[in-house]
PDB file of C-alpha atoms in Angstrom:
ATOM      1  CA  UNK A  13     -16.796  -2.960   9.617  1.00 95.00           C
ATOM      2  CA  UNK A  14     -14.561  -3.731   6.677  1.00 97.00           C
ATOM      3  CA  UNK A  15     -12.205  -6.635   7.430  1.00 98.00           C
ATOM      4  CA  UNK A  16      -9.516  -8.197   5.340  1.00 98.00           C
ATOM      5  CA  UNK A  17      -7.860 -11.251   6.775  1.00 98.00           C
ATOM      6  CA  UNK A  18      -4.865 -12.819   5.037  1.00 98.00           C
ATOM      7  CA  UNK A  19      -3.733 -16.340   5.460  1.00 98.00           C
ATOM      8  CA  UNK A  20      -1.371 -18.853   3.860  1.00 98.00           C
ATOM      9  CA  UNK A  21       1.942 -17.298   4.657  1.00 98.00           C
ATOM     10  CA  UNK A  22       4.669 -19.888   5.475  1.00 97.00           C
ATOM     11  CA  UNK A  23       8.332 -20.820   5.245  1.00 98.00           C
ATOM     12  CA  UNK A  24       8.971 -22.231   1.786  1.00 98.00           C
ATOM     13  CA  UNK A  25      12.099 -23.373  -0.029  1.00 98.00           C
ATOM     14  CA  UNK A  26      13.385 -21.490  -3.075  1.00 98.00           C
ATOM     15  CA  UNK A  27      11.544 -22.626  -6.176  1.00 98.00           C
ATOM     16  CA  UNK A  28       8.516 -23.614  -4.153  1.00 98.00           C
ATOM     17  CA  UNK A  29       4.909 -22.491  -4.385  1.00 98.00           C
ATOM     18  CA  UNK A  30       2.372 -20.984  -2.019  1.00 98.00           C
ATOM     19  CA  UNK A  31      -1.192 -19.720  -2.150  1.00 98.00           C
ATOM     20  CA  UNK A  32      -2.211 -16.712  -0.118  1.00 98.00           C
ATOM     21  CA  UNK A  33      -5.869 -16.053   0.701  1.00 98.00           C
ATOM     22  CA  UNK A  34      -7.656 -12.867   1.814  1.00 98.00           C
ATOM     23  CA  UNK A  35     -11.099 -13.293   3.328  1.00 98.00           C
ATOM     24  CA  UNK A  36     -13.118 -10.168   3.206  1.00 98.00           C
ATOM     25  CA  UNK A  37     -16.216  -9.030   5.071  1.00 98.00           C
ATOM     26  CA  UNK A  38     -18.126  -5.808   5.811  1.00 98.00           C
ATOM     27  CA  UNK A  39     -18.484  -4.627   2.218  1.00 98.00           C
ATOM     28  CA  UNK A  40     -19.693  -5.808  -1.209  1.00 98.00           C
ATOM     29  CA  UNK A  41     -16.555  -7.557  -2.311  1.00 98.00           C
ATOM     30  CA  UNK A  42     -17.727  -8.053  -5.878  1.00 97.00           C
ATOM     31  CA  UNK A  43     -17.903  -4.228  -6.366  1.00 96.00           C
ATOM     32  CA  UNK A  44     -14.282  -3.487  -5.561  1.00 97.00           C
ATOM     33  CA  UNK A  45     -10.937  -3.885  -7.188  1.00 97.00           C
ATOM     34  CA  UNK A  46      -8.358  -5.518  -4.939  1.00 97.00           C
ATOM     35  CA  UNK A  47      -4.596  -5.334  -4.607  1.00 98.00           C
ATOM     36  CA  UNK A  48      -1.686  -7.175  -3.029  1.00 98.00           C
ATOM     37  CA  UNK A  49       1.151  -5.074  -1.620  1.00 98.00           C
ATOM     38  CA  UNK A  50       4.248  -6.562   0.001  1.00 98.00           C
ATOM     39  CA  UNK A  51       6.931  -5.282   2.356  1.00 98.00           C
ATOM     40  CA  UNK A  52      10.253  -6.992   2.744  1.00 98.00           C
ATOM     41  CA  UNK A  53      11.711  -6.973   6.264  1.00 97.00           C
ATOM     42  CA  UNK A  54      12.880  -3.476   7.136  1.00 96.00           C
ATOM     43  CA  UNK A  55      11.956  -2.141   3.695  1.00 97.00           C
ATOM     44  CA  UNK A  56       9.289  -0.048   2.048  1.00 98.00           C
ATOM     45  CA  UNK A  57       6.071  -0.880   0.332  1.00 98.00           C
ATOM     46  CA  UNK A  58       5.913  -2.611  -3.049  1.00 98.00           C
ATOM     47  CA  UNK A  59       2.901  -3.056  -5.183  1.00 97.00           C
ATOM     48  CA  UNK A  60       2.589  -6.671  -6.338  1.00 98.00           C
ATOM     49  CA  UNK A  61      -0.675  -7.133  -8.251  1.00 97.00           C
ATOM     50  CA  UNK A  62      -4.186  -5.811  -8.809  1.00 97.00           C
ATOM     51  CA  UNK A  63      -7.411  -7.310 -10.047  1.00 97.00           C
ATOM     52  CA  UNK A  64     -10.601  -5.562 -11.163  1.00 96.00           C
ATOM     53  CA  UNK A  65     -13.956  -6.080  -9.550  1.00 96.00           C
ATOM     54  CA  UNK A  66     -15.004  -8.893 -11.893  1.00 96.00           C
ATOM     55  CA  UNK A  67     -11.664 -10.709 -12.026  1.00 95.00           C
ATOM     56  CA  UNK A  68     -11.202 -10.488 -15.802  1.00 95.00           C
ATOM     57  CA  UNK A  69      -8.428  -7.942 -15.775  1.00 95.00           C
ATOM     58  CA  UNK A  70      -5.213  -8.200 -13.818  1.00 96.00           C
ATOM     59  CA  UNK A  71      -1.907  -6.311 -13.511  1.00 95.00           C
ATOM     60  CA  UNK A  72       1.466  -7.481 -12.164  1.00 97.00           C
ATOM     61  CA  UNK A  73       4.691  -5.947 -11.055  1.00 96.00           C
ATOM     62  CA  UNK A  74       7.518  -6.837 -13.343  1.00 97.00           C
ATOM     63  CA  UNK A  75       9.313  -8.588 -10.481  1.00 97.00           C
ATOM     64  CA  UNK A  76       6.481 -11.222 -10.138  1.00 98.00           C
ATOM     65  CA  UNK A  77       5.017 -11.328 -13.646  1.00 98.00           C
ATOM     66  CA  UNK A  78       4.880 -14.924 -14.936  1.00 98.00           C
ATOM     67  CA  UNK A  79       5.369 -16.364 -11.448  1.00 98.00           C
ATOM     68  CA  UNK A  80       2.381 -15.029  -9.489  1.00 98.00           C
ATOM     69  CA  UNK A  81      -1.252 -15.109 -10.341  1.00 98.00           C
ATOM     70  CA  UNK A  82      -3.976 -13.011  -8.695  1.00 98.00           C
ATOM     71  CA  UNK A  83      -7.494 -14.263  -8.660  1.00 98.00           C
ATOM     72  CA  UNK A  84     -10.762 -13.847  -6.809  1.00 98.00           C
ATOM     73  CA  UNK A  85     -13.881 -15.786  -5.960  1.00 98.00           C
ATOM     74  CA  UNK A  86     -16.689 -13.257  -5.551  1.00 98.00           C
ATOM     75  CA  UNK A  87     -19.060 -16.006  -4.316  1.00 98.00           C
ATOM     76  CA  UNK A  88     -16.697 -16.577  -1.402  1.00 98.00           C
ATOM     77  CA  UNK A  89     -15.607 -12.960  -0.919  1.00 98.00           C
ATOM     78  CA  UNK A  90     -12.031 -14.081  -1.194  1.00 98.00           C
ATOM     79  CA  UNK A  91      -8.932 -12.833  -2.960  1.00 98.00           C
ATOM     80  CA  UNK A  92      -6.012 -15.092  -3.792  1.00 98.00           C
ATOM     81  CA  UNK A  93      -2.365 -14.805  -4.738  1.00 98.00           C
ATOM     82  CA  UNK A  94      -0.820 -17.947  -6.224  1.00 98.00           C
ATOM     83  CA  UNK A  95       2.948 -17.781  -6.093  1.00 98.00           C
ATOM     84  CA  UNK A  96       5.244 -20.071  -7.963  1.00 98.00           C
ATOM     85  CA  UNK A  97       9.031 -20.286  -8.404  1.00 98.00           C
ATOM     86  CA  UNK A  98       9.581 -18.359  -5.200  1.00 98.00           C
ATOM     87  CA  UNK A  99      12.848 -16.697  -4.651  1.00 98.00           C
ATOM     88  CA  UNK A 100      14.566 -15.325  -1.567  1.00 98.00           C
ATOM     89  CA  UNK A 101      13.678 -11.737  -2.590  1.00 98.00           C
ATOM     90  CA  UNK A 102       9.988 -12.620  -2.372  1.00 98.00           C
ATOM     91  CA  UNK A 103      10.370 -12.781   1.385  1.00 98.00           C
ATOM     92  CA  UNK A 104       8.019 -10.259   2.728  1.00 98.00           C
ATOM     93  CA  UNK A 105       4.767  -9.479   4.586  1.00 98.00           C
ATOM     94  CA  UNK A 106       2.009  -9.632   2.016  1.00 98.00           C
ATOM     95  CA  UNK A 107      -0.917  -7.240   2.555  1.00 98.00           C
ATOM     96  CA  UNK A 108      -4.342  -7.594   0.971  1.00 98.00           C
ATOM     97  CA  UNK A 109      -5.823  -4.219   0.214  1.00 98.00           C
ATOM     98  CA  UNK A 110      -9.094  -2.838  -1.182  1.00 98.00           C
ATOM     99  CA  UNK A 111      -8.865  -0.626  -4.251  1.00 95.00           C
ATOM    100  CA  UNK A 112      -5.909   0.299  -6.355  1.00 86.00           C
ATOM    101  CA  UNK A 113      -6.773  -0.832  -9.832  1.00 82.00           C
ATOM    102  CA  UNK A 114      -7.892   2.308 -11.620  1.00 85.00           C
ATOM    103  CA  UNK A 115      -6.152   5.565 -12.245  1.00 86.00           C
ATOM    104  CA  UNK A 116      -6.764   7.853  -9.277  1.00 88.00           C
ATOM    105  CA  UNK A 117      -7.665   5.045  -6.930  1.00 93.00           C
ATOM    106  CA  UNK A 118      -6.326   4.473  -3.469  1.00 97.00           C
ATOM    107  CA  UNK A 119      -5.900   1.661  -0.923  1.00 98.00           C
ATOM    108  CA  UNK A 120      -8.393   2.437   1.776  1.00 97.00           C
ATOM    109  CA  UNK A 121      -8.433  -0.826   3.745  1.00 98.00           C
ATOM    110  CA  UNK A 122      -5.473  -3.096   4.554  1.00 98.00           C
ATOM    111  CA  UNK A 123      -5.297  -6.507   6.162  1.00 98.00           C
ATOM    112  CA  UNK A 124      -2.768  -7.223   8.956  1.00 98.00           C
ATOM    113  CA  UNK A 125      -0.608  -9.097   6.488  1.00 98.00           C
ATOM    114  CA  UNK A 126       0.793 -12.600   6.206  1.00 98.00           C
ATOM    115  CA  UNK A 127       4.516 -13.434   6.268  1.00 98.00           C
ATOM    116  CA  UNK A 128       6.127 -15.379   3.448  1.00 98.00           C
ATOM    117  CA  UNK A 129       9.679 -16.545   4.042  1.00 98.00           C
ATOM    118  CA  UNK A 130      11.626 -18.105   1.193  1.00 98.00           C
ATOM    119  CA  UNK A 131      14.654 -19.854   2.509  1.00 97.00           C
ATOM    120  CA  UNK A 132      16.391 -23.243   2.423  1.00 96.00           C
TER     121      UNK A 132
ATOM    122  CA  UNK B  26       7.729   3.292 -14.351  1.00 94.00           C
ATOM    123  CA  UNK B  27       7.193   6.510 -12.388  1.00 96.00           C
ATOM    124  CA  UNK B  28       9.697   7.036  -9.636  1.00 98.00           C
ATOM    125  CA  UNK B  29       8.588   8.571  -6.349  1.00 98.00           C
ATOM    126  CA  UNK B  30      11.208  10.204  -4.233  1.00 98.00           C
ATOM    127  CA  UNK B  31      10.522  11.342  -0.640  1.00 98.00           C
ATOM    128  CA  UNK B  32      12.536  13.746   1.408  1.00 98.00           C
ATOM    129  CA  UNK B  33      13.784  13.577   3.990  1.00 97.00           C
ATOM    130  CA  UNK B  34      14.209   9.855   4.548  1.00 97.00           C
ATOM    131  CA  UNK B  35      14.173  10.430   8.265  1.00 97.00           C
ATOM    132  CA  UNK B  36      13.201  13.261  10.461  1.00 96.00           C
ATOM    133  CA  UNK B  37      13.452  14.041  14.155  1.00 96.00           C
ATOM    134  CA  UNK B  38      10.850  16.396  15.697  1.00 96.00           C
ATOM    135  CA  UNK B  39       9.150  17.235  18.915  1.00 95.00           C
ATOM    136  CA  UNK B  40       5.550  17.107  20.026  1.00 96.00           C
ATOM    137  CA  UNK B  41       3.877  20.313  18.887  1.00 96.00           C
ATOM    138  CA  UNK B  42       6.222  20.925  15.912  1.00 96.00           C
ATOM    139  CA  UNK B  43       5.017  21.608  12.363  1.00 97.00           C
ATOM    140  CA  UNK B  44       6.432  19.039   9.951  1.00 97.00           C
ATOM    141  CA  UNK B  45       6.501  18.866   6.227  1.00 98.00           C
ATOM    142  CA  UNK B  46       7.398  15.841   4.155  1.00 98.00           C
ATOM    143  CA  UNK B  47       8.038  16.197   0.420  1.00 98.00           C
ATOM    144  CA  UNK B  48       7.299  13.720  -2.405  1.00 98.00           C
ATOM    145  CA  UNK B  49       8.509  14.182  -5.971  1.00 98.00           C
ATOM    146  CA  UNK B  50       7.370  12.255  -8.999  1.00 98.00           C
ATOM    147  CA  UNK B  51       9.617  11.583 -12.012  1.00 98.00           C
ATOM    148  CA  UNK B  52       6.870  12.800 -14.302  1.00 98.00           C
ATOM    149  CA  UNK B  53       3.607  14.606 -13.901  1.00 98.00           C
ATOM    150  CA  UNK B  54       0.938  12.679 -12.080  1.00 97.00           C
ATOM    151  CA  UNK B  55      -1.638  15.492 -11.880  1.00 97.00           C
ATOM    152  CA  UNK B  56      -3.079  15.012  -8.378  1.00 97.00           C
ATOM    153  CA  UNK B  57      -3.035  11.181  -8.330  1.00 97.00           C
ATOM    154  CA  UNK B  58      -1.064  11.069  -5.136  1.00 98.00           C
ATOM    155  CA  UNK B  59      -1.923   9.268  -1.931  1.00 98.00           C
ATOM    156  CA  UNK B  60      -0.282   9.318   1.539  1.00 98.00           C
ATOM    157  CA  UNK B  61      -0.148   6.443   4.029  1.00 98.00           C
ATOM    158  CA  UNK B  62       1.006   6.211   7.621  1.00 98.00           C
ATOM    159  CA  UNK B  63       2.609   3.057   9.019  1.00 98.00           C
ATOM    160  CA  UNK B  64       3.457   2.345  12.635  1.00 97.00           C
ATOM    161  CA  UNK B  65       5.893  -0.456  13.575  1.00 95.00           C
ATOM    162  CA  UNK B  66       4.361  -3.915  13.205  1.00 95.00           C
ATOM    163  CA  UNK B  67       1.153  -2.521  11.775  1.00 98.00           C
ATOM    164  CA  UNK B  68      -0.423  -2.278   8.379  1.00 98.00           C
ATOM    165  CA  UNK B  69      -0.321   1.068   6.640  1.00 98.00           C
ATOM    166  CA  UNK B  70      -3.320   3.370   6.825  1.00 98.00           C
ATOM    167  CA  UNK B  71      -4.604   5.781   4.234  1.00 98.00           C
ATOM    168  CA  UNK B  72      -4.307   9.396   5.324  1.00 98.00           C
ATOM    169  CA  UNK B  73      -4.823  11.502   2.213  1.00 98.00           C
ATOM    170  CA  UNK B  74      -5.872  10.772  -1.336  1.00 98.00           C
ATOM    171  CA  UNK B  75      -5.976  12.819  -4.530  1.00 97.00           C
ATOM    172  CA  UNK B  76      -3.090  14.906  -3.154  1.00 98.00           C
ATOM    173  CA  UNK B  77      -5.179  16.896  -0.690  1.00 98.00           C
ATOM    174  CA  UNK B  78      -8.395  15.073   0.320  1.00 98.00           C
ATOM    175  CA  UNK B  79      -8.344  13.924   3.949  1.00 98.00           C
ATOM    176  CA  UNK B  80      -9.528  10.365   4.345  1.00 98.00           C
ATOM    177  CA  UNK B  81     -12.353   9.577   6.755  1.00 96.00           C
ATOM    178  CA  UNK B  82     -11.540  10.072  10.424  1.00 95.00           C
ATOM    179  CA  UNK B  83      -8.045  11.375   9.816  1.00 97.00           C
ATOM    180  CA  UNK B  84      -7.344  14.358  12.131  1.00 97.00           C
ATOM    181  CA  UNK B  85      -7.336  17.790  10.588  1.00 97.00           C
ATOM    182  CA  UNK B  86      -3.775  18.469  11.607  1.00 98.00           C
ATOM    183  CA  UNK B  87      -2.827  16.393   8.546  1.00 98.00           C
ATOM    184  CA  UNK B  88      -2.959  18.165   5.188  1.00 98.00           C
ATOM    185  CA  UNK B  89      -1.620  17.474   1.672  1.00 98.00           C
ATOM    186  CA  UNK B  90      -0.932  19.750  -1.251  1.00 98.00           C
ATOM    187  CA  UNK B  91       0.706  19.785  -4.684  1.00 98.00           C
ATOM    188  CA  UNK B  92       0.083  18.778  -8.259  1.00 98.00           C
ATOM    189  CA  UNK B  93       2.144  17.761 -11.213  1.00 98.00           C
ATOM    190  CA  UNK B  94       5.414  16.439  -9.773  1.00 98.00           C
ATOM    191  CA  UNK B  95       5.777  18.074  -6.321  1.00 98.00           C
ATOM    192  CA  UNK B  96       3.697  17.213  -3.271  1.00 98.00           C
ATOM    193  CA  UNK B  97       3.846  17.828   0.445  1.00 98.00           C
ATOM    194  CA  UNK B  98       2.300  16.248   3.560  1.00 98.00           C
ATOM    195  CA  UNK B  99       2.098  18.596   6.542  1.00 98.00           C
ATOM    196  CA  UNK B 100       1.380  17.862  10.120  1.00 97.00           C
ATOM    197  CA  UNK B 101       0.512  21.107  11.747  1.00 96.00           C
ATOM    198  CA  UNK B 102       1.174  20.162  15.375  1.00 95.00           C
ATOM    199  CA  UNK B 103       2.801  16.806  15.970  1.00 96.00           C
ATOM    200  CA  UNK B 104       1.099  14.466  18.430  1.00 96.00           C
ATOM    201  CA  UNK B 105       2.751  11.469  20.100  1.00 94.00           C
ATOM    202  CA  UNK B 106       0.710   9.103  17.982  1.00 95.00           C
ATOM    203  CA  UNK B 107       1.995  10.669  14.779  1.00 96.00           C
ATOM    204  CA  UNK B 108       5.542   9.219  15.081  1.00 93.00           C
ATOM    205  CA  UNK B 109       5.558   6.689  12.304  1.00 97.00           C
ATOM    206  CA  UNK B 110       6.742   6.119   8.734  1.00 98.00           C
ATOM    207  CA  UNK B 111       4.927   7.927   5.903  1.00 98.00           C
ATOM    208  CA  UNK B 112       4.763   6.815   2.339  1.00 98.00           C
ATOM    209  CA  UNK B 113       3.511   8.603  -0.749  1.00 98.00           C
ATOM    210  CA  UNK B 114       2.113   6.554  -3.726  1.00 98.00           C
ATOM    211  CA  UNK B 115       1.177   7.567  -7.233  1.00 97.00           C
ATOM    212  CA  UNK B 116      -1.987   6.206  -8.777  1.00 96.00           C
ATOM    213  CA  UNK B 117      -1.578   7.947 -12.124  1.00 96.00           C
ATOM    214  CA  UNK B 118      -0.393   4.887 -14.013  1.00 93.00           C
ATOM    215  CA  UNK B 119       0.480   1.213 -13.715  1.00 91.00           C
ATOM    216  CA  UNK B 120       2.575   0.157 -11.912  1.00 92.00           C
ATOM    217  CA  UNK B 121       1.437   2.225  -8.964  1.00 95.00           C
ATOM    218  CA  UNK B 122       4.637   3.110  -7.124  1.00 96.00           C
ATOM    219  CA  UNK B 123       5.485   4.118  -3.613  1.00 98.00           C
ATOM    220  CA  UNK B 124       8.093   6.528  -2.233  1.00 98.00           C
ATOM    221  CA  UNK B 125      10.834   4.973  -0.129  1.00 98.00           C
ATOM    222  CA  UNK B 126       9.235   6.296   3.093  1.00 98.00           C
ATOM    223  CA  UNK B 127       9.958   8.986   5.652  1.00 98.00           C
ATOM    224  CA  UNK B 128      10.531   7.886   9.186  1.00 98.00           C
ATOM    225  CA  UNK B 129       9.385  10.432  11.693  1.00 97.00           C
ATOM    226  CA  UNK B 130      11.047  10.070  15.068  1.00 95.00           C
ATOM    227  CA  UNK B 131      10.802  11.761  18.351  1.00 88.00           C
ATOM    228  CA  UNK B 132      13.525  14.274  19.150  1.00 87.00           C
TER     229      UNK B 132
END
């Protein structure tokens, strides 16, 4: 079975940094694009960033561009999200998802999410 | 960015009812439209992709239609497990954007 397990969420002060990880299993990780989606408390879904299968092309939402970096280690079947200069409005559950890079794609598997809280 | 607008934002219905949720894109997205279901405290699940293709293991009471800018998600006969929040999402262009969600509640 496909599994995506996020980790790394924590309480962090404004301006701080955090690295989220997403360990995958049950599929050939290196063959799939991957995406981070977040959901602020009580709010809707927001696309954050996507990376292609090889890791050489990335996209970011305007709200995180220049502060967040998506990356992957295909040898470890793991996706990452490096988050710098965190702000209160980055507080959200962050979901790791499979797919979502190309036109016409969809997010067919989601992890359970990891909570990032930015507060002093 | 392409804006996705769902209506209604919330909806009360009874078990057995037929329910339709609408999603409108701010510009044509062909059929690059996906639907997700989210239950409280859970991750979203893919229901329908490419506007009308039912994802694996999704019950046939769910259906999707539309193209261009106007899309619908229909549940033919509501079951207790269908009460959830539904989101549309366009995958026509970057950034991929979601609708604000439609919360389906028990009447």
